[in-house]
Amino acid sequence: MDSFIAVFDSGVGGISVLREMVRLMPYEDFLYFGDSKNAPYGTKDTQVVRKLTVAHTQDFLKRGAKAVAIACNTATSAAVRVLRQMYPEVPLVGIEPALKPAVEKFPTGRILVLATPMTVREEKFHKLLDRWQGDADVIPLAAPGLMEFVERGELDSPKLMVFLSELLAAYRVGGSHQVDAVVLGCTHYPFVSEAIGSILGDEVEIFDGSFGTAKELKRRLDEAGLSAPTDKKGQVIFENSLPTEERLALCEKLLKA
Ligand code: DGL
């Protein structure tokens, strides 16, 4: 691959964004890199995640990436500003919790934002709240431990259901803080969205920012004149800092999920 898009996450979660990108731009070549060796990012120090994200991005660019997508809310909140300063000429997209569409749909509703501890702690999230919250009651909820289920490929195990029941008890239909919507503010969570929906109840709408991020990447590539010709099919290559056979097989499975 000589002109590819690098897509990056702390592990396998960013594949929820990658699959939207592949659907939207099947003619592009993608290199997906998961840093499972250093996962989880969400419970680490911001400086540590910033350093890792910058180092991985430098490596992608050295290898010839034409664009970089940080398919991780946590790494985006830790490093996207620094990276934009370092590489103003590179199309670089990040992801943030899809609060805007949720508030537009439920302007006076109660909205749960599920994310990692770092994402809900960082300034970027607080700015997002200031911008879009309006009259909605937005409840940020850190979910340490949830991404690990996805890393293990456990998308509907009994243990996962117990974990989610305990985490979400107050917010389910009939609970003390029943919500109208939940925003999946971590790219691992779309892979367990059915499990989350089954705990919260069918009436609760689920929002995630994957498609919006894919559209933004396409817009940036088109604008920069960097989109690939649309008459050939692109390829997807998976790399991981802990590249076991099992994990690479999980990557392939999640891309088709
Ligand atoms: N997938 C990452 C995100 O979107 C976080 C998972 C982690 O804690 O490493 O925030």
CSV table of C-alpha atoms in Angstrom, one decimal, residues 19-123:
chain,number,residue,atom,x,y,z
A,19,ARG,CA,-16.2,-0.2,9.1
A,20,GLU,CA,-18.2,3.0,8.4
A,21,MET,CA,-15.2,4.4,6.6
A,22,VAL,CA,-14.9,1.2,4.5
A,23,ARG,CA,-18.6,1.3,3.7
A,24,LEU,CA,-18.4,5.0,2.6
A,25,MET,CA,-15.0,4.8,0.8
A,26,PRO,CA,-14.6,1.1,-0.3
A,27,TYR,CA,-12.0,2.3,-2.9
A,28,GLU,CA,-9.5,3.5,-0.2
A,29,ASP,CA,-6.7,1.5,1.4
A,30,PHE,CA,-6.7,1.4,5.2
A,31,LEU,CA,-4.1,0.5,7.8
A,32,TYR,CA,-5.8,-0.2,11.1
A,33,PHE,CA,-3.5,-0.1,14.1
A,34,GLY,CA,-4.7,-1.1,17.6
A,35,ASP,CA,-2.4,-0.5,20.6
A,36,SER,CA,-3.8,-3.4,22.6
A,37,LYS,CA,-0.4,-3.7,24.4
A,38,ASN,CA,-1.0,-0.3,26.1
A,39,ALA,CA,-4.8,-0.6,26.4
A,40,PRO,CA,-6.8,0.6,28.1
A,41,TYR,CA,-6.1,4.2,27.5
A,42,GLY,CA,-9.1,5.5,29.3
A,43,THR,CA,-7.8,4.9,32.8
A,44,LYS,CA,-4.3,6.2,32.1
A,45,ASP,CA,-2.8,9.6,32.6
A,46,THR,CA,-3.5,12.1,29.9
A,47,GLN,CA,0.2,12.8,29.3
A,48,VAL,CA,0.9,9.1,28.7
A,49,VAL,CA,-1.9,8.7,26.2
A,50,ARG,CA,-0.8,11.9,24.4
A,51,LYS,CA,2.7,10.6,24.1
A,52,LEU,CA,1.6,7.2,22.7
A,53,THR,CA,-0.9,8.9,20.2
A,54,VAL,CA,1.8,11.3,18.9
A,55,ALA,CA,4.4,8.5,18.6
A,56,HIS,CA,1.9,6.3,16.6
A,57,THR,CA,0.9,9.2,14.4
A,58,GLN,CA,4.5,10.0,13.6
A,59,ASP,CA,5.1,6.4,12.7
A,60,PHE,CA,2.1,6.3,10.3
A,61,LEU,CA,3.2,9.5,8.6
A,62,LYS,CA,6.8,8.2,8.3
A,63,ARG,CA,5.4,5.1,6.6
A,64,GLY,CA,3.5,7.2,4.0
A,65,ALA,CA,0.0,7.7,5.4
A,66,LYS,CA,-1.9,10.4,3.5
A,67,ALA,CA,-4.4,10.9,6.3
A,68,VAL,CA,-4.8,9.8,9.9
A,69,ALA,CA,-8.1,9.0,11.8
A,70,ILE,CA,-7.9,8.8,15.6
A,71,ALA,CA,-10.8,6.4,16.0
A,72,CYS,CA,-10.6,6.7,19.8
A,73,ASN,CA,-12.4,9.3,21.9
A,74,THR,CA,-9.9,9.1,24.6
A,75,ALA,CA,-6.8,9.6,22.4
A,76,THR,CA,-8.6,12.4,20.6
A,77,SER,CA,-9.3,14.3,23.8
A,78,ALA,CA,-5.7,13.8,24.9
A,79,ALA,CA,-3.8,14.5,21.6
A,80,VAL,CA,-5.8,15.9,18.7
A,81,ARG,CA,-5.0,19.6,19.4
A,82,VAL,CA,-1.2,18.9,19.7
A,83,LEU,CA,-1.3,16.8,16.5
A,84,ARG,CA,-3.1,19.5,14.5
A,85,GLN,CA,-0.4,22.0,15.6
A,86,MET,CA,2.3,19.5,14.6
A,87,TYR,CA,0.8,18.6,11.2
A,88,PRO,CA,-1.4,21.4,10.0
A,89,GLU,CA,-1.2,20.1,6.4
A,90,VAL,CA,-2.3,16.5,7.1
A,91,PRO,CA,-6.0,15.5,7.0
A,92,LEU,CA,-6.4,14.4,10.5
A,93,VAL,CA,-9.8,13.5,12.1
A,94,GLY,CA,-10.7,12.5,15.6
A,95,ILE,CA,-13.9,11.4,17.3
A,96,GLU,CA,-15.9,12.9,20.1
A,97,PRO,CA,-19.2,11.8,21.7
A,98,ALA,CA,-22.2,12.4,19.4
A,99,LEU,CA,-23.9,14.7,21.9
A,100,LYS,CA,-25.1,17.2,19.2
A,101,PRO,CA,-27.5,14.8,17.4
A,102,ALA,CA,-28.7,13.5,20.7
A,103,VAL,CA,-29.6,16.9,22.1
A,104,GLU,CA,-31.1,17.9,18.8
A,105,LYS,CA,-33.5,15.0,19.0
A,106,PHE,CA,-34.1,15.3,22.8
A,107,PRO,CA,-33.6,19.1,23.5
A,108,THR,CA,-35.2,18.8,27.0
A,109,GLY,CA,-34.6,15.1,27.6
A,110,ARG,CA,-32.2,13.2,29.8
A,111,ILE,CA,-29.1,11.9,27.9
A,112,LEU,CA,-26.6,9.5,29.2
A,113,VAL,CA,-23.0,9.8,27.8
A,114,LEU,CA,-21.1,6.6,28.3
A,115,ALA,CA,-17.3,7.0,27.9
A,116,THR,CA,-13.9,6.3,29.5
A,117,PRO,CA,-12.8,8.1,32.7
A,118,MET,CA,-10.4,10.2,30.7
A,119,THR,CA,-12.9,11.3,28.1
A,120,VAL,CA,-15.4,12.6,30.7
A,121,ARG,CA,-12.6,14.3,32.7
A,122,GLU,CA,-10.9,16.1,29.9
A,123,GLU,CA,-11.5,19.8,28.9
